[in-house]
């Protein structure tokens, strides 16, 4: 395939505006999948995607399309819409020359429409605006076209009105892809050079890397190297994703596909790496800006014996999701584990769910926290303002775009849900990191009978310390069973106690249930009590059930 007849594009949009549905239609129309009623978001292959009805992983599909007597190879990448997964979008964009920017004809431009537009715009890609869901009763494509003109400065004539669900005008989208998006600039005569833009770990075959070939060609049996580790591999298999793996003999400049080269370690073929032929070294491609973790949480195995298994599951999953940062950590109560960084709460939940579903791992996750930079000084005198308005733009008479500066911890936990419910689902929200700001924050300890519990130490805003300390003490009181002595549960700032709950003494005498002398029954009960104790951790002289930590740290 000559590069002139290749088009690489991705579909970007706000969540639920119809990216995956449009991808289904494009796959059907080009014969990649059969036309049946059952095709719903076929590129959403992960169980978590099916259950939640959202895309969290970008997926690639190569399509063959005939246009005016010529055969074209179209490489489509479907991307997630939620802000937590925008790293997937920015990586996908690096393998493309154009994007389909989908906007819901009813909802119009939303926060992630704007965010994703700028990702494509800054990468200087061709942007094709597509107005979807024109079949809806309340569809107002006129209004959406005005918004697109106003916010993105794209003439309304360039918009294509479609219904992805019903297939209306989808053919026009394919024509626009061929006519408006430029072919990749890649010469088959150059040395082979490919960017690893996604990676997967397959239990049997090792690393399966998704690559965009920027120059030359590669074939089965070739000896290749990765720029990152400079190790040599032999290509075992390569091919196109249509969207399932479709082995071929070669991959050429301009093509997007997969490659398997006997890489058995997740450190090999990392996302952003460059592959080249052993005998023709090239300069490495720029790769990707590392993702900036916004939310941190501890992850621990349920039982320390599961530590090695969980480690390999986390390593394999982070190969597929390189936006997660991993650091080893340990805690008195939970043993050895990790501190993981995520792009947001949904990202954290999805990662956790994927660990459980795809790797059969069960984990303990501690409460999410956001990064702070502590400056030790007695005068943090500046009064912290919770939000500062930065600017405001009217998109049209019904919609306004506002920019605020927020402390991240105010935004991370439940801000989005609150905003949605206050605005009856109309408002949408996106954020980016604005750097560190000085704030009046203090460290709050939780004490059990006077001993601080390290993993329950939190950083709170001074004004929130009292209610949050009280709530933690109450929740801890509910999750720790009574013991032979009284337990004081306290929240403290420095040496000052700000909240207290008391757990009254009590002895759970399991033998009280045994009237008479049934010794086997007695033994059974004693054994059960011992097993129950195993799930306990000792803090000072207090036995704390493991789930108490989770219950206290978990969001309500
Ligand atoms: P994504 O999050 O952008 O990938 O959106 P999906 O493709 O998953 O679609 C979100 C929802 O919108 C699904 O329930 C689709 O069935 C629905 N949808 C997508 N396209 C259309 C359309 O053209 N018309 C109507 N009425 N619904 C659509
Ligand atoms: Mg989707």
Coordinates of C-alpha atoms and ligand atoms in Angstrom, one line a residue:
X1 CA 0.0 0.0 0.0
X2 CA 1.5 3.3 -1.0
X3 CA 1.4 5.9 1.8
X4 CA -0.7 8.3 -0.4
X5 CA -3.6 5.9 0.0
X6 CA -3.4 5.6 3.7
X7 CA -5.4 7.7 6.2
X8 CA -4.8 7.6 9.9
X9 CA -7.5 9.2 12.0
X10 CA -9.1 9.0 15.4
X11 CA -12.5 9.8 16.7
X12 CA -12.6 12.2 19.6
X13 CA -15.6 13.6 21.5
X14 CA -17.1 14.3 24.9
X15 CA -18.3 11.1 26.6
X16 CA -21.5 9.5 25.1
X17 CA -21.6 11.7 22.0
X18 CA -21.3 8.5 19.9
X19 CA -17.7 7.8 19.1
X20 CA -17.9 4.0 19.6
X21 CA -21.3 3.8 17.7
X22 CA -19.8 5.7 14.7
X23 CA -16.8 3.3 14.8
X24 CA -19.3 0.4 14.6
X25 CA -20.9 1.9 11.5
X26 CA -17.5 2.5 9.9
X27 CA -16.4 -1.0 10.6
X28 CA -19.6 -2.4 9.1
X29 CA -19.6 -0.2 6.0
X30 CA -16.0 -1.3 5.2
X31 CA -16.8 -4.9 5.8
X32 CA -14.5 -5.3 8.8
X33 CA -17.5 -6.7 10.8
X34 CA -20.8 -8.1 9.6
X35 CA -23.9 -5.8 9.7
X36 CA -26.0 -7.1 12.5
X37 CA -28.2 -5.6 15.2
X38 CA -25.8 -7.0 17.7
X39 CA -22.9 -4.7 16.9
X40 CA -22.8 -2.3 19.7
X41 CA -19.5 -0.6 20.6
X42 CA -17.5 -3.5 19.3
X43 CA -14.2 -1.7 19.9
X44 CA -15.1 -1.6 23.6
X45 CA -13.6 -5.0 24.2
X46 CA -12.8 -4.9 27.9
X47 CA -15.3 -6.2 30.4
X48 CA -15.1 -2.9 32.4
X49 CA -16.0 -1.0 29.2
X50 CA -19.0 -3.2 28.5
X51 CA -20.2 -3.0 32.1
X52 CA -19.8 0.8 32.4
X53 CA -20.7 1.5 28.8
X54 CA -17.7 3.7 28.4
X55 CA -14.5 3.5 26.5
X56 CA -11.4 3.5 28.6
X57 CA -8.8 2.2 26.2
X58 CA -8.1 3.5 22.7
X59 CA -8.6 0.8 20.1
X60 CA -7.3 0.5 16.6
X61 CA -9.0 -0.9 13.5
X62 CA -7.6 -1.0 9.9
X63 CA -10.4 -0.6 7.3
X64 CA -10.3 -1.1 3.5
X65 CA -12.4 1.5 1.6
X66 CA -12.9 1.9 -2.1
X67 CA -13.4 5.4 -3.2
X68 CA -13.5 6.6 -6.9
X69 CA -12.0 3.4 -8.1
X70 CA -9.1 3.5 -5.7
X71 CA -8.6 1.2 -2.6
X72 CA -7.7 3.1 0.6
X73 CA -6.4 1.8 3.9
X74 CA -8.0 3.7 6.8
X75 CA -6.6 3.3 10.2
X76 CA -9.2 4.3 12.8
X77 CA -8.5 4.8 16.5
X78 CA -11.5 5.0 18.8
X79 CA -10.7 7.0 22.0
X80 CA -12.2 7.5 25.4
X81 CA -14.0 10.7 26.2
X82 CA -13.8 11.0 29.9
X83 CA -11.2 13.5 31.2
X84 CA -9.4 10.8 33.2
X85 CA -8.4 9.0 30.0
X86 CA -7.3 12.0 27.9
X87 CA -3.8 10.5 28.0
X88 CA -5.1 7.8 25.7
X89 CA -6.4 10.4 23.4
X90 CA -3.1 12.4 23.2
X91 CA -1.2 9.2 22.5
X92 CA -3.6 8.2 19.8
X93 CA -3.3 11.6 18.2
X94 CA 0.4 11.1 17.7
X95 CA -0.3 8.2 15.3
X96 CA -2.8 10.2 13.2
X97 CA -3.0 13.0 10.7
X98 CA -6.7 13.9 11.3
X99 CA -9.6 13.5 13.7
X100 CA -13.4 13.2 13.6
X101 CA -14.6 15.6 16.3
X102 CA -18.1 14.3 17.2
X103 CA -20.6 16.6 18.8
X104 CA -24.0 15.5 20.0
X105 CA -26.7 17.4 18.1
X106 CA -28.8 17.8 21.2
X107 CA -26.1 18.5 23.9
X108 CA -23.8 20.6 21.8
X109 CA -20.2 21.4 22.8
X110 CA -19.3 20.1 26.2
X111 CA -16.1 20.3 28.3
X112 CA -14.3 17.3 26.8
X113 CA -15.3 18.4 23.3
X114 CA -13.2 21.5 24.0
X115 CA -10.4 19.7 25.7
X116 CA -10.1 17.1 22.9
X117 CA -10.3 19.7 20.2
X118 CA -7.3 21.5 21.6
X119 CA -5.3 18.2 21.8
X120 CA -5.9 17.7 18.0
X121 CA -5.5 21.4 17.2
X122 CA -2.2 21.7 19.0
X123 CA -0.9 18.6 17.2
X124 CA -1.9 20.4 13.9
X125 CA -4.2 17.6 12.8
X126 CA -7.0 18.1 10.3
X127 CA -10.3 18.4 12.2
X128 CA -13.5 17.2 10.7
X129 CA -16.5 18.3 12.8
X130 CA -19.3 15.7 12.8
X131 CA -22.7 16.5 14.3
X132 CA -24.2 13.2 15.6
X133 CA -27.6 12.0 16.7
X134 CA -29.6 14.2 14.2
X135 CA -32.3 11.6 14.5
X136 CA -33.1 12.7 18.1
X137 CA -36.3 14.7 18.5
X138 CA -34.5 17.6 20.2
X139 CA -31.6 17.6 17.9
X140 CA -30.6 21.2 16.9
X141 CA -27.7 20.8 14.4
X142 CA -28.1 24.5 13.4
X143 CA -27.3 25.6 17.0
X144 CA -24.4 23.2 17.3
X145 CA -22.9 24.4 14.0
X146 CA -23.0 28.0 15.4
X147 CA -21.2 26.8 18.5
X148 CA -18.5 25.1 16.4
X149 CA -18.1 28.3 14.4
X150 CA -17.9 30.4 17.5
X151 CA -15.7 28.2 19.8
X152 CA -13.4 26.5 17.3
X153 CA -13.5 28.9 14.4
X154 CA -14.4 26.2 11.9
X155 CA -16.8 27.2 9.1
X156 CA -20.2 25.6 9.5
X157 CA -20.0 24.3 6.0
X158 CA -17.4 21.8 7.1
X159 CA -19.7 20.1 9.5
X160 CA -21.2 16.8 8.6
X161 CA -24.6 15.9 10.1
X162 CA -25.1 12.3 10.8
X163 CA -26.9 9.7 12.8
X164 CA -24.4 7.1 13.8
X165 CA -27.1 4.9 15.2
X166 CA -29.1 4.8 12.0
X167 CA -26.2 5.1 9.6
X168 CA -27.4 8.4 8.1
X169 CA -24.7 10.2 6.1
X170 CA -21.9 8.0 7.5
X171 CA -20.7 7.4 4.0
X172 CA -20.0 11.2 3.8
X173 CA -17.7 10.8 6.8
X174 CA -15.6 8.2 5.0
X175 CA -15.4 10.4 2.0
X176 CA -14.3 13.3 4.1
X177 CA -11.6 11.2 5.7
X178 CA -10.2 10.4 2.3
X179 CA -10.6 13.9 0.8
X180 CA -9.7 16.1 3.7
X181 CA -7.2 14.2 5.8
X182 CA -3.6 14.2 4.4
X183 CA -1.8 10.9 4.0
X184 CA 1.0 10.2 6.4
X185 CA 4.4 11.6 5.4
X186 CA 6.4 8.4 5.5
X187 CA 8.7 6.9 2.9
X188 CA 9.2 3.2 2.3
X189 CA 12.7 4.0 1.2
X190 CA 13.7 5.3 4.6
X191 CA 15.1 2.9 7.3
X192 CA 12.4 1.2 9.3
X193 CA 11.2 3.3 12.2
X194 CA 8.1 2.7 14.3
X195 CA 6.5 4.3 17.3
X196 CA 5.0 2.1 20.0
X197 CA 1.8 3.9 20.8
X198 CA 0.2 1.2 22.9
X199 CA 1.2 -2.1 24.4
X200 CA -0.4 -5.2 25.9
X201 CA 0.9 -8.2 27.7
X202 CA -0.3 -11.5 26.5
X203 CA 0.2 -14.4 28.8
X204 CA 1.5 -16.7 26.0
X205 CA 3.1 -14.4 23.5
X206 CA 4.5 -11.8 25.7
X207 CA 4.4 -8.1 24.7
X208 CA 2.0 -7.3 21.8
X209 CA 2.9 -3.7 20.7
X210 CA 0.7 -1.5 18.7
X211 CA 2.9 0.5 16.3
X212 CA 2.7 3.3 13.8
X213 CA 5.3 2.8 11.1
X214 CA 6.9 6.2 10.3
X215 CA 9.4 4.9 7.7
X216 CA 10.6 1.9 5.8
X217 CA 9.2 -1.6 6.3
X218 CA 9.5 -4.6 8.7
X219 CA 8.8 -8.2 8.0
X220 CA 8.6 -11.5 9.9
X221 CA 12.0 -12.7 10.9
X222 CA 13.6 -9.3 10.9
X223 CA 16.0 -8.4 13.8
X224 CA 14.7 -5.3 15.5
X225 CA 15.8 -3.2 18.4
X226 CA 14.0 -0.9 20.8
X227 CA 15.6 2.5 21.5
X228 CA 14.7 2.3 25.2
X229 CA 16.7 -0.8 26.2
X230 CA 18.7 -1.4 23.0
X231 CA 18.0 -5.1 23.1
X232 CA 17.6 -7.2 19.9
X233 CA 14.5 -9.2 19.1
X234 CA 13.3 -11.3 16.2
X235 CA 9.9 -10.4 14.8
X236 CA 7.7 -13.5 15.3
X237 CA 4.4 -12.1 14.1
X238 CA 3.0 -8.8 12.8
X239 CA -0.1 -7.6 11.1
X240 CA -3.1 -5.4 11.0
X241 CA -5.8 -4.9 13.6
X242 CA -9.2 -5.2 11.8
X243 CA -10.1 -4.9 14.7
X244 CA -8.9 -8.4 15.6
X245 CA -5.3 -9.4 14.9
X246 CA -4.8 -10.1 11.2
X247 CA -1.3 -11.4 10.5
X248 CA 0.5 -10.1 7.4
X249 CA 4.0 -10.6 6.0
X250 CA 5.1 -7.0 6.3
X251 CA 4.2 -3.6 7.7
X252 CA 5.0 -0.6 5.6
X253 CA 5.6 3.1 6.2
X254 CA 2.3 4.8 7.0
X255 CA 0.7 1.7 8.3
X256 CA -0.6 1.1 11.8
X257 CA -0.5 -2.5 13.2
X258 CA 0.7 -4.8 15.9
X259 CA 4.0 -6.6 16.3
X260 CA 5.2 -9.5 18.5
X261 CA 8.9 -10.0 18.9
X262 CA 9.4 -12.3 21.9
X263 CA 9.5 -9.6 24.5
X264 CA 8.7 -11.4 27.7
X265 CA 9.2 -8.6 30.2
X266 CA 6.8 -5.7 30.6
X267 CA 9.8 -3.3 30.7
X268 CA 10.3 -4.1 27.0
X269 CA 8.4 -2.2 24.3
X270 CA 7.1 0.5 26.6
X271 CA 4.6 2.9 25.2
X272 CA 6.4 5.8 23.5
X273 CA 9.4 3.6 22.5
X274 CA 10.9 3.5 19.0
X275 CA 11.6 0.3 17.1
X276 CA 14.1 0.0 14.3
X277 CA 16.2 -2.6 12.4
X278 CA 19.3 -3.9 14.2
X279 CA 21.4 -3.1 11.2
X280 CA 19.9 0.4 10.6
X281 CA 19.8 2.3 13.8
X282 CA 17.7 5.5 13.8
X283 CA 17.3 8.5 16.1
X284 CA 14.5 7.7 18.6
X285 CA 11.1 9.4 18.1
X286 CA 10.2 12.0 20.7
X287 CA 7.8 9.6 22.5
X288 CA 5.2 11.0 24.9
X289 CA 5.1 13.5 27.7
X290 CA 4.7 11.4 30.9
X291 CA 1.3 11.6 32.3
X292 CA 0.9 13.7 35.4
X293 CA -0.7 11.7 38.2
X294 CA -3.4 13.7 40.1
X295 CA -4.8 11.2 42.5
X296 CA -2.8 8.8 44.7
X297 CA -3.9 5.7 46.5
X298 CA -2.3 2.8 48.3
X299 CA -2.8 -0.7 46.9
X300 CA -2.2 -3.8 49.0
X301 CA -2.7 -7.5 48.6
X302 CA -5.5 -9.0 50.7
X303 CA -2.9 -11.3 52.0
X304 CA 0.9 -10.9 51.9
X305 CA 1.2 -14.3 50.2
X306 CA -0.5 -12.7 47.2
X307 CA 2.1 -10.0 46.9
X308 CA 4.1 -11.5 44.0
X309 CA 1.0 -12.3 42.0
X310 CA -0.4 -8.8 42.5
X311 CA 3.0 -7.3 41.5
X312 CA 3.0 -9.0 38.2
X313 CA -0.7 -8.1 37.6
X314 CA 0.0 -4.5 38.3
X315 CA 3.1 -4.5 36.0
X316 CA 1.2 -6.0 33.2
X317 CA -1.7 -3.7 33.5
X318 CA 0.5 -0.6 33.7
X319 CA 2.1 -1.8 30.4
X320 CA -1.4 -1.4 28.9
X321 CA -2.1 1.8 30.8
X322 CA 1.2 3.7 31.1
X323 CA -0.5 6.7 32.7
X324 CA -0.5 4.9 36.0
X325 CA 2.6 5.6 38.2
X326 CA 3.8 2.9 40.6
X327 CA 5.9 3.2 43.7
X328 CA 6.6 0.6 46.3
X329 CA 5.2 1.4 49.7
X330 CA 4.5 -0.4 52.9
X331 CA 2.2 0.1 55.8
X332 CA 2.2 -1.2 59.4
X333 CA -1.4 -2.4 59.1
X334 CA -1.5 -3.7 55.5
X335 CA 2.0 -4.9 54.9
X336 CA 4.0 -4.4 51.6
X337 CA 2.2 -2.8 48.8
X338 CA 2.3 0.2 46.4
X339 CA 1.4 3.7 46.0
X340 CA -0.2 4.3 42.7
X341 CA -0.9 7.5 40.9
X342 CA -3.9 8.0 38.6
X343 CA -5.3 10.7 36.4
X344 CA -8.6 10.8 38.3
X345 CA -11.0 8.9 40.5
X346 CA -12.7 7.1 37.6
X347 CA -9.3 6.1 36.3
X348 CA -8.5 4.6 39.7
X349 CA -11.8 2.7 39.9
X350 CA -11.4 1.4 36.3
X351 CA -7.8 0.3 37.0
X352 CA -8.9 -1.5 40.1
X353 CA -11.8 -3.2 38.3
X354 CA -9.5 -4.3 35.5
X355 CA -7.0 -5.8 38.0
X356 CA -9.8 -7.8 39.4
X357 CA -11.5 -8.8 36.1
X358 CA -8.5 -9.3 33.8
X359 CA -5.9 -10.5 36.3
X360 CA -8.1 -12.1 39.0
X361 CA -6.4 -10.0 41.6
X362 CA -8.1 -8.8 44.8
X363 CA -6.7 -5.7 46.3
X364 CA -7.2 -3.3 49.2
X365 CA -7.3 0.3 48.0
X366 CA -6.8 3.1 50.5
X367 CA -8.5 6.5 50.2
X368 CA -7.4 8.7 47.3
X369 CA -5.2 11.7 48.1
X370 CA -3.9 14.5 46.0
X371 CA -0.2 15.6 45.9
X372 CA 0.8 18.5 48.1
X373 CA 4.1 20.2 48.5
X374 CA 4.8 20.9 52.1
X375 CA 6.7 24.0 53.0
X376 CA 7.6 24.0 56.7
X377 CA 6.9 27.4 57.9
X378 CA 5.0 29.0 60.8
X379 CA 3.4 31.6 58.6
X380 CA 1.2 30.4 56.1
X381 CA -0.6 33.5 56.4
X382 CA -2.3 33.7 53.0
X383 CA -6.0 33.1 53.3
X384 CA -6.9 30.2 51.1
X385 CA -9.5 31.0 48.6
X386 CA -11.3 27.9 47.5
X387 CA -11.9 28.9 43.9
X388 CA -10.9 31.8 41.8
X389 CA -12.7 32.6 38.6
X390 CA -10.4 33.0 35.7
X391 CA -12.6 33.7 32.7
X392 CA -16.0 33.2 31.2
X393 CA -17.1 32.8 27.6
X394 CA -20.6 32.6 26.3
X395 CA -20.8 29.7 23.8
X396 CA -24.3 30.8 22.9
X397 CA -27.4 32.0 24.8
X398 CA -27.7 28.7 26.6
X399 CA -24.2 27.7 27.4
X400 CA -21.4 29.4 29.1
X401 CA -17.8 28.2 29.5
X402 CA -16.2 29.2 32.8
X403 CA -12.7 28.7 34.0
X404 CA -11.9 28.5 37.7
X405 CA -8.8 27.8 39.7
X406 CA -9.5 25.1 42.3
X407 CA -7.6 23.3 44.9
X408 CA -7.4 19.7 43.4
X409 CA -8.6 18.0 46.6
X410 CA -11.8 20.0 46.3
X411 CA -12.3 18.7 42.8
X412 CA -11.1 15.2 42.9
X413 CA -13.6 13.4 45.1
X414 CA -17.2 14.3 44.5
X415 CA -17.1 17.7 42.7
X416 CA -18.1 16.2 39.4
X417 CA -21.1 14.3 40.8
X418 CA -22.2 17.4 42.6
X419 CA -22.0 19.6 39.6
X420 CA -23.9 17.1 37.6
X421 CA -26.8 16.9 40.1
X422 CA -26.9 20.6 40.7
X423 CA -27.2 21.3 37.0
X424 CA -29.5 18.3 36.3
X425 CA -26.8 16.8 34.2
X426 CA -26.4 19.8 32.0
X427 CA -23.0 21.1 33.2
X428 CA -19.9 19.3 32.1
X429 CA -16.4 19.7 33.5
X430 CA -12.8 19.3 32.6
X431 CA -9.6 20.1 34.4
X432 CA -5.9 20.5 34.0
X433 CA -3.1 21.0 36.4
X434 CA -2.5 24.6 37.3
X435 CA 0.5 24.0 39.6
X436 CA 0.9 24.1 43.3
X437 CA -0.6 27.0 45.3
X438 CA -0.1 27.9 48.9
X439 CA -2.9 26.9 51.2
X440 CA -3.7 26.6 54.9
X441 CA -3.3 22.8 55.3
X442 CA -2.5 20.8 58.3
X443 CA -1.6 17.3 59.1
X444 CA -4.2 15.4 61.1
X445 CA -3.4 12.1 63.0
X446 CA -5.7 9.4 64.1
X447 CA -4.8 7.8 67.5
X448 CA -5.9 4.5 68.9
X449 CA -5.3 4.5 72.7
X450 CA -2.8 7.2 72.2
X451 CA -0.9 5.6 69.4
X452 CA -0.9 7.3 66.0
X453 CA -2.1 5.1 63.1
X454 CA 0.3 6.0 60.3
X455 CA -2.0 5.1 57.4
X456 CA -4.8 7.1 58.6
X457 CA -2.9 10.4 58.7
X458 CA -4.4 12.8 56.3
X459 CA -3.8 16.3 55.1
X460 CA -6.8 18.6 55.5
X461 CA -7.7 22.2 55.1
X462 CA -7.6 23.9 58.5
X463 CA -11.3 24.8 58.3
X464 CA -12.3 21.1 57.5
X465 CA -10.2 19.5 60.2
X466 CA -12.9 19.3 62.9
X467 CA -15.7 17.8 60.9
X468 CA -13.4 15.4 59.0
X469 CA -11.7 14.2 62.2
X470 CA -15.0 13.6 63.8
X471 CA -16.3 11.6 60.9
X472 CA -13.2 9.5 60.8
X473 CA -13.4 8.7 64.5
X474 CA -17.1 7.8 64.1
X475 CA -16.4 5.5 61.2
X476 CA -13.5 3.9 63.0
X477 CA -15.6 3.3 66.1
X478 CA -18.2 1.5 63.9
X479 CA -15.6 -0.8 62.3
X480 CA -13.5 -1.9 65.3
X481 CA -15.1 -4.6 67.4
X482 CA -15.2 -4.2 71.1
X483 CA -12.2 -5.6 72.9
X484 CA -11.3 -6.6 76.5
X485 CA -10.4 -3.0 77.3
X486 CA -11.8 0.4 76.4
X487 CA -10.4 2.0 73.3
X488 CA -10.1 5.7 72.7
X489 CA -10.3 6.7 69.1
X490 CA -9.0 10.3 68.7
X491 CA -8.2 12.8 65.9
X492 CA -5.4 15.1 66.7
X493 CA -3.5 18.1 65.2
X494 CA -0.1 18.0 66.6
X495 CA -0.7 17.4 70.3
X496 CA -4.2 18.9 70.3
X497 CA -7.1 16.4 70.3
X498 CA -9.9 17.6 68.2
X499 CA -12.3 14.7 68.2
X500 CA -12.9 11.5 70.3
X501 CA -15.0 8.4 70.3
X502 CA -14.9 5.6 72.8
X503 CA -15.2 1.9 72.1
X504 CA -16.5 0.2 75.3
X505 CA -14.8 -2.9 76.6
X506 CA -16.4 -6.2 75.8
X507 CA -15.3 -9.8 75.5
X508 CA -16.8 -11.9 72.8
X509 CA -16.7 -15.2 74.5
X510 CA -17.3 -17.7 71.8
X511 CA -17.4 -20.6 74.2
X512 CA -20.4 -19.1 75.9
X513 CA -22.4 -20.6 73.1
X514 CA -21.2 -24.1 74.0
X515 CA -23.4 -25.5 76.7
X516 CA -22.2 -28.9 77.9
X517 CA -19.0 -30.6 76.7
X518 CA -19.1 -31.1 72.9
X519 CA -15.3 -30.9 72.5
X520 CA -15.2 -31.0 68.7
X521 CA -17.7 -28.1 68.5
X522 CA -15.6 -26.2 71.1
X523 CA -12.5 -26.7 69.0
X524 CA -14.2 -25.6 65.8
X525 CA -15.3 -22.4 67.5
X526 CA -11.9 -21.7 68.8
X527 CA -10.3 -22.3 65.4
X528 CA -12.8 -19.9 63.9
X529 CA -11.9 -17.3 66.4
X530 CA -8.3 -17.7 65.6
X531 CA -8.9 -17.4 61.9
X532 CA -10.9 -14.2 62.6
X533 CA -7.9 -12.9 64.5
X534 CA -5.6 -13.5 61.5
X535 CA -7.6 -10.8 59.6
X536 CA -6.8 -8.4 62.4
X537 CA -3.8 -6.1 62.6
X538 CA -2.4 -4.9 65.9
X539 CA -1.9 -1.2 66.6
X540 CA -0.4 -1.0 70.0
X541 CA -2.6 -3.3 72.0
X542 CA -5.6 -2.8 69.8
X543 CA -6.7 -5.3 67.3
X544 CA -8.0 -3.7 64.1
X545 CA -9.8 -5.6 61.4
X546 CA -8.3 -5.0 58.0
X547 CA -11.4 -3.7 56.5
X548 CA -11.6 -1.0 59.2
X549 CA -8.9 0.8 57.3
X550 CA -10.7 0.6 54.1
X551 CA -14.0 1.6 55.6
X552 CA -12.5 4.6 57.2
X553 CA -10.6 5.7 54.2
X554 CA -13.2 4.9 51.6
X555 CA -15.4 7.6 50.4
X556 CA -18.9 7.4 51.9
Ligands
LIG1 P1 -19.1 7.3 23.2 O1 -19.0 7.4 24.6 O2 -18.8 8.6 22.5 O3 -18.2 6.2 22.6 O4 -20.6 7.0 22.8 P2 -21.3 5.7 22.4 O5 -21.0 5.3 21.0 O6 -21.0 4.6 23.4 O7 -22.8 6.2 22.4 C1 -23.4 6.7 23.6 C2 -24.9 6.5 23.5 O8 -25.5 7.3 22.5 C3 -25.3 5.0 23.2 O9 -26.5 4.7 24.0 C4 -25.7 5.1 21.7 O10 -26.6 4.1 21.4 C5 -26.2 6.5 21.6 N1 -26.1 7.0 20.2 C6 -24.9 7.0 19.5 N2 -25.1 7.5 18.3 C7 -26.5 7.8 18.2 C8 -27.3 8.4 17.2 O11 -26.9 8.8 16.1 N3 -28.6 8.6 17.5 C9 -29.1 8.3 18.7 N4 -30.4 8.5 19.0 N5 -28.3 7.7 19.7 C10 -27.0 7.5 19.4
LIG2 MG1 -16.9 4.9 23.4

